[in-house]
Amino acid sequence: MSGKAVTPSKAVLRTRSARFEPPEIAYALRAGGERKATYEHSFAIRFTHWLNAIALFVMAGSGLRIYLAFPAFGDKLPPHDFFVFPGRYTIGGWLGGALQWHFTFMWLFMASGLVYVFYQLITGTWRQVIFAPRDVRRVWPMFRHYFLFGPKPEQSESYNSLQKLAYTSTILLGVLSTITGLILYKSAQLSFLIPLFGGYRSVRILHFLSLLGFLAFVAGHIVMVIAHGWNNFQSMLTGWNFKPEYTKIQSTETEAEDE
Amino acid sequence: MSGTLTTENELRRRSRRELLKLLPLGVLGAFLFETPQRWLLTKGLAFSDAFSHLAFRHGSMAQEFRDSDVAPFDKFPYNFWDVADPGLDLDAWTLRVEGQVQRPGNYRLADFKNLPPHRQNTRHVCVEGWDVIGNFGGTRLSEVLSMVGADTSAKYLYFECGDDYYQSIDMDSALHPQTLACWEMYGRPLTRGHGAPLRIVIPTKLGYKQPKYVEKMVVTNVLRHGHRGYWEDQGYSWFGGL
């Protein structure tokens, strides 16, 4: 252990390597030994995470109310409702109100998404998050561990293969929901994009499917956050995890320091 | 191994400080209270509308379709806010034109039929989410505006309808080449449910922006409060542009 402080900016520069990147680590002396804490999530990531969480909540809630105005995906005549649910579980009260919420929070949703994506690209930390070809063979062992009580595979990166799959999918869902949403919003100005998605109605269906995808992600995400307990959750609030799980990987840590 | 040696208290303090950095997100809490919520959503919608107007291009055409893509007439739905048939006397009908025009007055349907005819297959998009491709015939609204000598530097067109519906649109959209004064659908005179004798067709806008049973058109720079549109005054987007 060296006394040298690792500044977050240096930690960021180091992430050029595709391997596991150690977060900033701090040790606190206490009775009975030292406590290790890691700085896992930078301010930009935490801020966009919570902004996005709020915006997604509003977009989904108001989106469901908008859907209820015409809960079908075919012709208006004759009417064939696809799926109807009580409006009290939605945001906005009526179609006009829901559209106000939707048209207000879509800017926050897009802004948080853009900042997040550019931050990941510029700092290179996208490599921790994006599902890569090398992750394919790690999917099954991780799946067996999560769902079939299999042994826990050795972890060599910040996020395991299924986490990467989930995070990568949800980024793609963000892209899909934004593009299809913009087309529905500006279907005349952006009419040249409609054929790419197989027609106007498919755009509306894809926009709705992206909502279902988000709901599936959020459900799984919340279950996993609860399963991992308070310290893990706290690190998304403060950045600091006082009980880090994955600090045993010293070989790659040293390599990263060589850079 | 790298890391900083520090104290437990210092760690807690740094952690708390990082948490405080998220405080700005708390301003979104204003959405939980009725008065600021209404204000913020109005601003959000206005911002969206400003963007819509900015994104509008005179040369951007709504998609046009082949005759084979057009929905059968009996599958073309229509909404109405009050009655499907306001019971207008179609023979006595005139369009009253007022405001910043050189030739105000009452115009008969026959006056419009002398203008260059125009037909198009365009998509009608309802704010509810449904859409239908229809065939619309009439003349470009820009032809009507030049016939009455409208000042096209004015900002708005304001419409009043036989069913007490009222509506207003921006001049840019009024002059768009696909914006029609429409008296025919599918090659036949408008039926009463579809807005006989005259409806405004704007494929670059949502359905509620396209008034039916039109009786009065005003070219103006001022929209009086409570006269932006029947649905807009209750919270719909005013621009309503696609």
mmCIF file of N, CA, C and O in Angstrom, chain A residues 2 4 6 24-30 35 37 39 43 46-47 50-51 70 75-77 94-96 99-101 103-107 185-189 191 200-201 204 237-238 240 242 250 253 257, chain B residues 1-8 11-12 14-15 18-19 21-22 25 28 31 37 41 44-45 47-48 51-52 55-57 60-62 74-75 77 123 125 127-131 231 234-236 241-242:
data_model
loop_
_atom_site.group_PDB
_atom_site.id
_atom_site.type_symbol
_atom_site.label_atom_id
_atom_site.label_comp_id
_atom_site.label_asym_id
_atom_site.label_seq_id
_atom_site.Cartn_x
_atom_site.Cartn_y
_atom_site.Cartn_z
ATOM 1 N N SER A 2 0.692 2.074 -0.958
ATOM 2 C CA SER A 2 1.461 3.313 -1.008
ATOM 3 C C SER A 2 0.616 4.444 -0.460
ATOM 4 O O SER A 2 -0.608 4.396 -0.493
ATOM 5 N N LYS A 4 0.527 7.290 -1.736
ATOM 6 C CA LYS A 4 0.246 8.218 -2.838
ATOM 7 C C LYS A 4 -1.254 8.248 -3.147
ATOM 8 O O LYS A 4 -1.880 7.207 -3.298
ATOM 9 N N VAL A 6 -4.487 8.584 -5.319
ATOM 10 C CA VAL A 6 -4.871 8.396 -6.716
ATOM 11 C C VAL A 6 -6.010 9.351 -7.003
ATOM 12 O O VAL A 6 -7.084 9.236 -6.434
ATOM 13 N N GLU A 24 -10.704 4.191 -7.411
ATOM 14 C CA GLU A 24 -9.907 4.817 -6.358
ATOM 15 C C GLU A 24 -10.156 4.074 -5.056
ATOM 16 O O GLU A 24 -11.289 3.741 -4.718
ATOM 17 N N ILE A 25 -9.074 3.849 -4.329
ATOM 18 C CA ILE A 25 -9.202 3.094 -3.087
ATOM 19 C C ILE A 25 -8.711 3.940 -1.926
ATOM 20 O O ILE A 25 -7.731 4.663 -2.060
ATOM 21 N N ALA A 26 -9.410 3.869 -0.819
ATOM 22 C CA ALA A 26 -8.944 4.545 0.384
ATOM 23 C C ALA A 26 -8.965 3.558 1.536
ATOM 24 O O ALA A 26 -9.808 2.664 1.581
ATOM 25 N N TYR A 27 -8.026 3.702 2.426
ATOM 26 C CA TYR A 27 -7.997 2.845 3.602
ATOM 27 C C TYR A 27 -8.147 3.692 4.836
ATOM 28 O O TYR A 27 -7.534 4.754 4.941
ATOM 29 N N ALA A 28 -8.962 3.260 5.718
ATOM 30 C CA ALA A 28 -9.101 3.983 6.978
ATOM 31 C C ALA A 28 -8.660 3.077 8.105
ATOM 32 O O ALA A 28 -9.075 1.920 8.180
ATOM 33 N N LEU A 29 -7.811 3.576 8.963
ATOM 34 C CA LEU A 29 -7.380 2.790 10.112
ATOM 35 C C LEU A 29 -8.485 2.815 11.154
ATOM 36 O O LEU A 29 -9.106 3.839 11.386
ATOM 37 N N ARG A 30 -8.751 1.705 11.735
ATOM 38 C CA ARG A 30 -9.773 1.628 12.771
ATOM 39 C C ARG A 30 -9.376 0.509 13.711
ATOM 40 O O ARG A 30 -8.506 -0.301 13.379
ATOM 41 N N ARG A 35 -9.987 -0.410 7.234
ATOM 42 C CA ARG A 35 -11.191 -0.535 6.421
ATOM 43 C C ARG A 35 -10.858 -0.064 5.022
ATOM 44 O O ARG A 35 -10.199 0.943 4.822
ATOM 45 N N ALA A 37 -12.220 1.178 1.351
ATOM 46 C CA ALA A 37 -13.384 1.738 0.663
ATOM 47 C C ALA A 37 -12.976 2.080 -0.760
ATOM 48 O O ALA A 37 -11.822 2.446 -1.001
ATOM 49 N N TYR A 39 -13.952 4.160 -4.435
ATOM 50 C CA TYR A 39 -14.747 5.171 -5.101
ATOM 51 C C TYR A 39 -15.148 4.587 -6.447
ATOM 52 O O TYR A 39 -14.333 4.494 -7.362
ATOM 53 N N PHE A 43 -19.054 11.399 -10.228
ATOM 54 C CA PHE A 43 -20.203 12.297 -10.089
ATOM 55 C C PHE A 43 -21.073 12.269 -11.349
ATOM 56 O O PHE A 43 -22.301 12.199 -11.276
ATOM 57 N N ARG A 46 -23.217 9.174 -11.438
ATOM 58 C CA ARG A 46 -24.288 9.164 -10.420
ATOM 59 C C ARG A 46 -25.369 10.173 -10.758
ATOM 60 O O ARG A 46 -26.563 9.881 -10.647
ATOM 61 N N PHE A 47 -24.928 11.355 -11.202
ATOM 62 C CA PHE A 47 -25.913 12.404 -11.511
ATOM 63 C C PHE A 47 -26.805 11.980 -12.672
ATOM 64 O O PHE A 47 -28.037 12.053 -12.600
ATOM 65 N N TRP A 50 -29.352 9.154 -11.674
ATOM 66 C CA TRP A 50 -30.575 9.523 -10.944
ATOM 67 C C TRP A 50 -31.480 10.434 -11.754
ATOM 68 O O TRP A 50 -32.706 10.335 -11.676
ATOM 69 N N LEU A 51 -30.862 11.296 -12.561
ATOM 70 C CA LEU A 51 -31.677 12.129 -13.449
ATOM 71 C C LEU A 51 -32.438 11.224 -14.426
ATOM 72 O O LEU A 51 -33.635 11.390 -14.672
ATOM 73 N N PHE A 70 -55.426 5.265 -27.033
ATOM 74 C CA PHE A 70 -55.714 4.362 -28.153
ATOM 75 C C PHE A 70 -54.949 3.067 -27.897
ATOM 76 O O PHE A 70 -53.867 2.859 -28.437
ATOM 77 N N ASP A 75 -55.818 -0.638 -36.974
ATOM 78 C CA ASP A 75 -56.716 0.409 -37.436
ATOM 79 C C ASP A 75 -57.568 0.919 -36.284
ATOM 80 O O ASP A 75 -57.813 0.216 -35.311
ATOM 81 N N LYS A 76 -58.040 2.150 -36.435
ATOM 82 C CA LYS A 76 -58.980 2.691 -35.448
ATOM 83 C C LYS A 76 -60.354 2.029 -35.623
ATOM 84 O O LYS A 76 -61.069 1.788 -34.646
ATOM 85 N N LEU A 77 -60.692 1.766 -36.885
ATOM 86 C CA LEU A 77 -61.971 1.129 -37.182
ATOM 87 C C LEU A 77 -61.748 -0.222 -37.870
ATOM 88 O O LEU A 77 -60.999 -0.283 -38.831
ATOM 89 N N TRP A 94 -54.945 12.747 -17.828
ATOM 90 C CA TRP A 94 -55.645 12.569 -19.111
ATOM 91 C C TRP A 94 -54.608 12.692 -20.218
ATOM 92 O O TRP A 94 -53.440 13.010 -19.958
ATOM 93 N N LEU A 95 -55.028 12.440 -21.462
ATOM 94 C CA LEU A 95 -54.074 12.433 -22.572
ATOM 95 C C LEU A 95 -53.282 13.733 -22.653
ATOM 96 O O LEU A 95 -52.051 13.719 -22.761
ATOM 97 N N GLY A 96 -53.996 14.884 -22.572
ATOM 98 C CA GLY A 96 -53.310 16.169 -22.689
ATOM 99 C C GLY A 96 -52.293 16.378 -21.574
ATOM 100 O O GLY A 96 -51.179 16.846 -21.812
ATOM 101 N N LEU A 99 -49.274 14.123 -22.121
ATOM 102 C CA LEU A 99 -48.408 14.631 -23.192
ATOM 103 C C LEU A 99 -47.534 15.770 -22.684
ATOM 104 O O LEU A 99 -46.374 15.904 -23.075
ATOM 105 N N GLN A 100 -48.084 16.606 -21.785
ATOM 106 C CA GLN A 100 -47.274 17.689 -21.209
ATOM 107 C C GLN A 100 -46.082 17.118 -20.440
ATOM 108 O O GLN A 100 -44.959 17.581 -20.584
ATOM 109 N N TRP A 101 -46.351 16.099 -19.612
ATOM 110 C CA TRP A 101 -45.253 15.453 -18.882
ATOM 111 C C TRP A 101 -44.250 14.842 -19.858
ATOM 112 O O TRP A 101 -43.042 14.994 -19.701
ATOM 113 N N PHE A 103 -43.654 15.555 -23.041
ATOM 114 C CA PHE A 103 -42.917 16.537 -23.849
ATOM 115 C C PHE A 103 -41.987 17.405 -23.005
ATOM 116 O O PHE A 103 -41.145 18.121 -23.533
ATOM 117 N N THR A 104 -42.168 17.390 -21.682
ATOM 118 C CA THR A 104 -41.250 18.120 -20.806
ATOM 119 C C THR A 104 -40.066 17.235 -20.427
ATOM 120 O O THR A 104 -38.911 17.625 -20.561
ATOM 121 N N PHE A 105 -40.392 16.015 -19.989
ATOM 122 C CA PHE A 105 -39.310 15.157 -19.490
ATOM 123 C C PHE A 105 -38.509 14.488 -20.597
ATOM 124 O O PHE A 105 -37.432 13.955 -20.350
ATOM 125 N N MET A 106 -39.025 14.508 -21.830
ATOM 126 C CA MET A 106 -38.230 13.901 -22.904
ATOM 127 C C MET A 106 -36.907 14.651 -23.063
ATOM 128 O O MET A 106 -35.892 14.060 -23.405
ATOM 129 N N TRP A 107 -36.902 15.968 -22.778
ATOM 130 C CA TRP A 107 -35.655 16.731 -22.902
ATOM 131 C C TRP A 107 -34.667 16.300 -21.839
ATOM 132 O O TRP A 107 -33.468 16.167 -22.113
ATOM 133 N N TYR A 185 -43.012 11.930 -32.867
ATOM 134 C CA TYR A 185 -43.202 13.342 -32.536
ATOM 135 C C TYR A 185 -43.156 14.196 -33.799
ATOM 136 O O TYR A 185 -43.908 15.153 -33.944
ATOM 137 N N LYS A 186 -42.255 13.829 -34.738
ATOM 138 C CA LYS A 186 -42.050 14.624 -35.955
ATOM 139 C C LYS A 186 -42.169 13.714 -37.176
ATOM 140 O O LYS A 186 -41.240 13.610 -37.968
ATOM 141 N N SER A 187 -43.305 13.057 -37.307
ATOM 142 C CA SER A 187 -43.421 12.029 -38.343
ATOM 143 C C SER A 187 -43.416 12.611 -39.751
ATOM 144 O O SER A 187 -43.143 11.896 -40.711
ATOM 145 N N ALA A 188 -43.703 13.906 -39.896
ATOM 146 C CA ALA A 188 -43.618 14.507 -41.229
ATOM 147 C C ALA A 188 -42.185 14.961 -41.517
ATOM 148 O O ALA A 188 -41.625 14.650 -42.568
ATOM 149 N N GLN A 189 -41.594 15.696 -40.553
ATOM 150 C CA GLN A 189 -40.231 16.189 -40.756
ATOM 151 C C GLN A 189 -39.232 15.046 -40.866
ATOM 152 O O GLN A 189 -38.225 15.155 -41.559
ATOM 153 N N SER A 191 -39.993 11.932 -41.918
ATOM 154 C CA SER A 191 -40.651 10.824 -42.624
ATOM 155 C C SER A 191 -39.653 9.932 -43.360
ATOM 156 O O SER A 191 -39.922 8.754 -43.569
ATOM 157 N N TYR A 200 -44.938 3.439 -40.299
ATOM 158 C CA TYR A 200 -45.318 4.293 -39.172
ATOM 159 C C TYR A 200 -45.805 3.478 -37.975
ATOM 160 O O TYR A 200 -45.428 3.725 -36.837
ATOM 161 N N ARG A 201 -46.630 2.478 -38.257
ATOM 162 C CA ARG A 201 -47.190 1.724 -37.130
ATOM 163 C C ARG A 201 -46.130 0.887 -36.424
ATOM 164 O O ARG A 201 -46.205 0.692 -35.210
ATOM 165 N N ARG A 204 -44.474 2.999 -33.880
ATOM 166 C CA ARG A 204 -45.244 3.125 -32.639
ATOM 167 C C ARG A 204 -45.127 1.849 -31.795
ATOM 168 O O ARG A 204 -44.985 1.907 -30.572
ATOM 169 N N LEU A 237 -25.092 6.511 -4.682
ATOM 170 C CA LEU A 237 -25.449 7.818 -4.132
ATOM 171 C C LEU A 237 -24.212 8.663 -3.863
ATOM 172 O O LEU A 237 -24.147 9.834 -4.222
ATOM 173 N N THR A 238 -23.227 8.064 -3.194
ATOM 174 C CA THR A 238 -22.061 8.846 -2.768
ATOM 175 C C THR A 238 -20.815 8.532 -3.578
ATOM 176 O O THR A 238 -19.814 9.228 -3.454
ATOM 177 N N TRP A 240 -18.899 6.176 -2.983
ATOM 178 C CA TRP A 240 -18.043 5.358 -2.122
ATOM 179 C C TRP A 240 -18.745 4.093 -1.678
ATOM 180 O O TRP A 240 -19.872 4.127 -1.216
ATOM 181 N N PHE A 242 -18.216 1.183 1.025
ATOM 182 C CA PHE A 242 -17.424 0.861 2.207
ATOM 183 C C PHE A 242 -17.194 -0.625 2.364
ATOM 184 O O PHE A 242 -16.438 -1.069 3.212
ATOM 185 N N GLN A 250 -5.349 -8.200 -7.670
ATOM 186 C CA GLN A 250 -4.209 -7.313 -7.511
ATOM 187 C C GLN A 250 -3.312 -7.292 -8.737
ATOM 188 O O GLN A 250 -2.670 -6.290 -9.009
ATOM 189 N N GLU A 253 -4.401 -4.758 -11.083
ATOM 190 C CA GLU A 253 -4.216 -3.448 -10.476
ATOM 191 C C GLU A 253 -2.804 -2.964 -10.721
ATOM 192 O O GLU A 253 -2.592 -1.816 -11.083
ATOM 193 N N GLU A 257 -1.260 0.230 -12.941
ATOM 194 C CA GLU A 257 -0.383 1.259 -12.364
ATOM 195 C C GLU A 257 0.838 1.500 -13.225
ATOM 196 O O GLU A 257 1.421 2.578 -13.199
ATOM 197 N N MET B 1 -0.214 -2.124 -5.226
ATOM 198 C CA MET B 1 -1.505 -1.612 -4.751
ATOM 199 C C MET B 1 -1.438 -0.116 -4.543
ATOM 200 O O MET B 1 -0.440 0.416 -4.095
ATOM 201 N N SER B 2 -2.492 0.532 -4.860
ATOM 202 C CA SER B 2 -2.520 1.985 -4.678
ATOM 203 C C SER B 2 -3.690 2.336 -3.792
ATOM 204 O O SER B 2 -4.609 1.550 -3.599
ATOM 205 N N GLY B 3 -3.652 3.530 -3.265
ATOM 206 C CA GLY B 3 -4.773 3.961 -2.445
ATOM 207 C C GLY B 3 -4.329 5.054 -1.502
ATOM 208 O O GLY B 3 -3.144 5.349 -1.386
ATOM 209 N N THR B 4 -5.289 5.666 -0.883
ATOM 210 C CA THR B 4 -5.000 6.747 0.042
ATOM 211 C C THR B 4 -5.220 6.239 1.449
ATOM 212 O O THR B 4 -6.208 5.553 1.711
ATOM 213 N N LEU B 5 -4.310 6.602 2.332
ATOM 214 C CA LEU B 5 -4.518 6.258 3.731
ATOM 215 C C LEU B 5 -5.246 7.418 4.377
ATOM 216 O O LEU B 5 -4.836 8.565 4.258
ATOM 217 N N THR B 6 -6.327 7.108 5.019
ATOM 218 C CA THR B 6 -7.106 8.205 5.592
ATOM 219 C C THR B 6 -7.770 7.730 6.870
ATOM 220 O O THR B 6 -7.463 6.648 7.368
ATOM 221 N N THR B 7 -8.654 8.526 7.408
ATOM 222 C CA THR B 7 -9.320 8.114 8.639
ATOM 223 C C THR B 7 -10.772 7.785 8.339
ATOM 224 O O THR B 7 -11.315 8.209 7.319
ATOM 225 N N GLU B 8 -11.365 7.063 9.233
ATOM 226 C CA GLU B 8 -12.765 6.674 9.089
ATOM 227 C C GLU B 8 -13.653 7.907 8.943
ATOM 228 O O GLU B 8 -14.524 7.984 8.096
ATOM 229 N N LEU B 11 -13.288 9.552 5.596
ATOM 230 C CA LEU B 11 -14.011 8.771 4.587
ATOM 231 C C LEU B 11 -15.488 9.110 4.607
ATOM 232 O O LEU B 11 -16.112 9.336 3.579
ATOM 233 N N ARG B 12 -16.057 9.143 5.800
ATOM 234 C CA ARG B 12 -17.485 9.464 5.950
ATOM 235 C C ARG B 12 -17.766 10.857 5.415
ATOM 236 O O ARG B 12 -18.783 11.104 4.788
ATOM 237 N N ARG B 14 -16.045 12.591 3.158
ATOM 238 C CA ARG B 14 -15.968 12.621 1.689
ATOM 239 C C ARG B 14 -17.220 12.016 1.072
ATOM 240 O O ARG B 14 -17.737 12.494 0.069
ATOM 241 N N SER B 15 -17.675 10.952 1.700
ATOM 242 C CA SER B 15 -18.866 10.277 1.205
ATOM 243 C C SER B 15 -20.081 11.197 1.276
ATOM 244 O O SER B 15 -20.856 11.302 0.328
ATOM 245 N N GLU B 18 -19.945 13.922 -1.377
ATOM 246 C CA GLU B 18 -20.341 13.427 -2.695
ATOM 247 C C GLU B 18 -21.862 13.328 -2.817
ATOM 248 O O GLU B 18 -22.438 13.577 -3.869
ATOM 249 N N LEU B 19 -22.497 12.951 -1.705
ATOM 250 C CA LEU B 19 -23.960 12.849 -1.714
ATOM 251 C C LEU B 19 -24.593 14.219 -1.939
ATOM 252 O O LEU B 19 -25.548 14.359 -2.710
ATOM 253 N N LYS B 21 -23.531 16.594 -3.619
ATOM 254 C CA LYS B 21 -23.429 17.044 -5.010
ATOM 255 C C LYS B 21 -24.667 16.680 -5.826
ATOM 256 O O LYS B 21 -24.897 17.237 -6.895
ATOM 257 N N LEU B 22 -25.430 15.700 -5.344
ATOM 258 C CA LEU B 22 -26.635 15.298 -6.083
ATOM 259 C C LEU B 22 -27.829 16.198 -5.758
ATOM 260 O O LEU B 22 -28.890 16.066 -6.367
ATOM 261 N N LEU B 25 -30.521 17.804 -8.108
ATOM 262 C CA LEU B 25 -31.636 17.009 -8.630
ATOM 263 C C LEU B 25 -32.914 17.276 -7.842
ATOM 264 O O LEU B 25 -34.018 17.024 -8.333
ATOM 265 N N LEU B 28 -36.141 19.010 -9.092
ATOM 266 C CA LEU B 28 -37.217 18.289 -9.782
ATOM 267 C C LEU B 28 -38.371 17.998 -8.830
ATOM 268 O O LEU B 28 -39.481 17.693 -9.265
ATOM 269 N N PHE B 31 -41.882 19.466 -9.187
ATOM 270 C CA PHE B 31 -42.953 18.843 -9.973
ATOM 271 C C PHE B 31 -43.987 18.153 -9.091
ATOM 272 O O PHE B 31 -45.043 17.757 -9.560
ATOM 273 N N GLN B 37 -45.773 22.769 -10.554
ATOM 274 C CA GLN B 37 -45.912 21.708 -11.557
ATOM 275 C C GLN B 37 -46.616 22.229 -12.805
ATOM 276 O O GLN B 37 -46.163 22.017 -13.932
ATOM 277 N N LEU B 41 -44.792 22.471 -16.406
ATOM 278 C CA LEU B 41 -45.281 21.694 -17.553
ATOM 279 C C LEU B 41 -45.702 22.617 -18.693
ATOM 280 O O LEU B 41 -45.513 22.291 -19.864
ATOM 281 N N GLY B 44 -42.487 23.546 -20.237
ATOM 282 C CA GLY B 44 -41.946 22.401 -20.974
ATOM 283 C C GLY B 44 -42.632 22.240 -22.312
ATOM 284 O O GLY B 44 -41.990 22.012 -23.346
ATOM 285 N N LEU B 45 -43.952 22.386 -22.302
ATOM 286 C CA LEU B 45 -44.726 22.249 -23.536
ATOM 287 C C LEU B 45 -44.393 23.394 -24.498
ATOM 288 O O LEU B 45 -44.241 23.187 -25.704
ATOM 289 N N PHE B 47 -41.575 25.015 -24.642
ATOM 290 C CA PHE B 47 -40.231 24.736 -25.165
ATOM 291 C C PHE B 47 -40.310 23.740 -26.316
ATOM 292 O O PHE B 47 -39.698 23.910 -27.373
ATOM 293 N N SER B 48 -41.105 22.699 -26.097
ATOM 294 C CA SER B 48 -41.334 21.689 -27.128
ATOM 295 C C SER B 48 -41.937 22.290 -28.393
ATOM 296 O O SER B 48 -41.551 21.945 -29.508
ATOM 297 N N PHE B 51 -39.422 24.293 -30.267
ATOM 298 C CA PHE B 51 -38.580 23.370 -31.025
ATOM 299 C C PHE B 51 -39.311 22.891 -32.277
ATOM 300 O O PHE B 51 -38.736 22.827 -33.369
ATOM 301 N N SER B 52 -40.600 22.561 -32.120
ATOM 302 C CA SER B 52 -41.396 22.084 -33.258
ATOM 303 C C SER B 52 -41.431 23.111 -34.371
ATOM 304 O O SER B 52 -41.287 22.781 -35.545
ATOM 305 N N ALA B 55 -38.143 23.284 -36.058
ATOM 306 C CA ALA B 55 -37.855 22.109 -36.891
ATOM 307 C C ALA B 55 -38.701 22.099 -38.157
ATOM 308 O O ALA B 55 -38.424 21.340 -39.086
ATOM 309 N N PHE B 56 -39.751 22.949 -38.186
ATOM 310 C CA PHE B 56 -40.649 22.945 -39.337
ATOM 311 C C PHE B 56 -39.947 23.528 -40.555
ATOM 312 O O PHE B 56 -39.303 24.565 -40.495
ATOM 313 N N ARG B 57 -40.049 22.826 -41.673
ATOM 314 C CA ARG B 57 -39.456 23.314 -42.914
ATOM 315 C C ARG B 57 -40.530 23.368 -43.982
ATOM 316 O O ARG B 57 -41.253 22.391 -44.185
ATOM 317 N N SER B 60 -40.164 20.529 -46.296
ATOM 318 C CA SER B 60 -40.277 19.151 -45.800
ATOM 319 C C SER B 60 -41.681 18.658 -46.010
ATOM 320 O O SER B 60 -42.611 19.164 -45.402
ATOM 321 N N MET B 61 -41.823 17.650 -46.827
ATOM 322 C CA MET B 61 -43.160 17.159 -47.146
ATOM 323 C C MET B 61 -43.530 15.984 -46.250
ATOM 324 O O MET B 61 -42.697 15.127 -45.965
ATOM 325 N N ALA B 62 -44.776 15.963 -45.856
ATOM 326 C CA ALA B 62 -45.288 14.741 -45.244
ATOM 327 C C ALA B 62 -45.336 13.696 -46.354
ATOM 328 O O ALA B 62 -45.497 14.032 -47.526
ATOM 329 N N ASP B 74 -64.887 3.856 -45.749
ATOM 330 C CA ASP B 74 -65.658 3.517 -44.542
ATOM 331 C C ASP B 74 -64.763 3.114 -43.368
ATOM 332 O O ASP B 74 -65.247 2.908 -42.262
ATOM 333 N N LYS B 75 -63.457 3.006 -43.619
ATOM 334 C CA LYS B 75 -62.533 2.736 -42.509
ATOM 335 C C LYS B 75 -61.799 4.012 -42.079
ATOM 336 O O LYS B 75 -60.883 3.963 -41.264
ATOM 337 N N PRO B 77 -61.756 6.920 -39.872
ATOM 338 C CA PRO B 77 -62.495 7.326 -38.671
ATOM 339 C C PRO B 77 -62.543 8.848 -38.544
ATOM 340 O O PRO B 77 -61.786 9.554 -39.215
ATOM 341 N N ARG B 123 -51.250 10.979 -44.757
ATOM 342 C CA ARG B 123 -51.613 10.309 -43.509
ATOM 343 C C ARG B 123 -52.220 11.317 -42.544
ATOM 344 O O ARG B 123 -51.686 12.408 -42.347
ATOM 345 N N VAL B 125 -52.914 11.840 -38.762
ATOM 346 C CA VAL B 125 -52.439 11.297 -37.489
ATOM 347 C C VAL B 125 -53.220 11.926 -36.348
ATOM 348 O O VAL B 125 -53.270 13.153 -36.210
ATOM 349 N N VAL B 127 -53.877 12.575 -32.328
ATOM 350 C CA VAL B 127 -53.095 12.713 -31.101
ATOM 351 C C VAL B 127 -53.270 11.478 -30.218
ATOM 352 O O VAL B 127 -52.406 11.138 -29.418
ATOM 353 N N GLU B 128 -54.400 10.772 -30.396
ATOM 354 C CA GLU B 128 -54.629 9.565 -29.594
ATOM 355 C C GLU B 128 -53.661 8.442 -29.952
ATOM 356 O O GLU B 128 -53.428 7.549 -29.143
ATOM 357 N N GLY B 129 -53.138 8.487 -31.169
ATOM 358 C CA GLY B 129 -52.191 7.442 -31.554
ATOM 359 C C GLY B 129 -52.554 6.712 -32.827
ATOM 360 O O GLY B 129 -51.718 6.040 -33.409
ATOM 361 N N TRP B 130 -53.828 6.825 -33.285
ATOM 362 C CA TRP B 130 -54.167 6.122 -34.512
ATOM 363 C C TRP B 130 -53.841 6.977 -35.723
ATOM 364 O O TRP B 130 -53.640 8.191 -35.626
ATOM 365 N N ASP B 131 -53.757 6.323 -36.849
ATOM 366 C CA ASP B 131 -53.452 7.038 -38.080
ATOM 367 C C ASP B 131 -54.203 6.369 -39.210
ATOM 368 O O ASP B 131 -54.573 5.193 -39.111
ATOM 369 N N TRP B 231 -58.842 22.409 -27.839
ATOM 370 C CA TRP B 231 -58.071 21.476 -27.008
ATOM 371 C C TRP B 231 -56.826 22.135 -26.421
ATOM 372 O O TRP B 231 -56.407 21.826 -25.302
ATOM 373 N N GLN B 234 -57.109 23.632 -23.186
ATOM 374 C CA GLN B 234 -57.203 22.687 -22.075
ATOM 375 C C GLN B 234 -55.879 21.983 -21.809
ATOM 376 O O GLN B 234 -55.782 21.156 -20.897
ATOM 377 N N GLY B 235 -54.863 22.264 -22.657
ATOM 378 C CA GLY B 235 -53.552 21.695 -22.342
ATOM 379 C C GLY B 235 -52.821 20.999 -23.480
ATOM 380 O O GLY B 235 -51.688 20.572 -23.305
ATOM 381 N N TYR B 236 -53.453 20.856 -24.647
ATOM 382 C CA TYR B 236 -52.741 20.250 -25.772
ATOM 383 C C TYR B 236 -51.683 21.206 -26.301
ATOM 384 O O TYR B 236 -51.784 22.423 -26.127
ATOM 385 N N GLY B 241 -47.289 20.061 -34.333
ATOM 386 C CA GLY B 241 -46.680 19.774 -35.630
ATOM 387 C C GLY B 241 -46.030 18.412 -35.686
ATOM 388 O O GLY B 241 -45.503 17.925 -34.698
ATOM 389 N N LEU B 242 -46.112 17.792 -36.849
ATOM 390 C CA LEU B 242 -45.505 16.476 -37.033
ATOM 391 C C LEU B 242 -44.193 16.599 -37.795
ATOM 392 O O LEU B 242 -44.019 17.518 -38.571
#
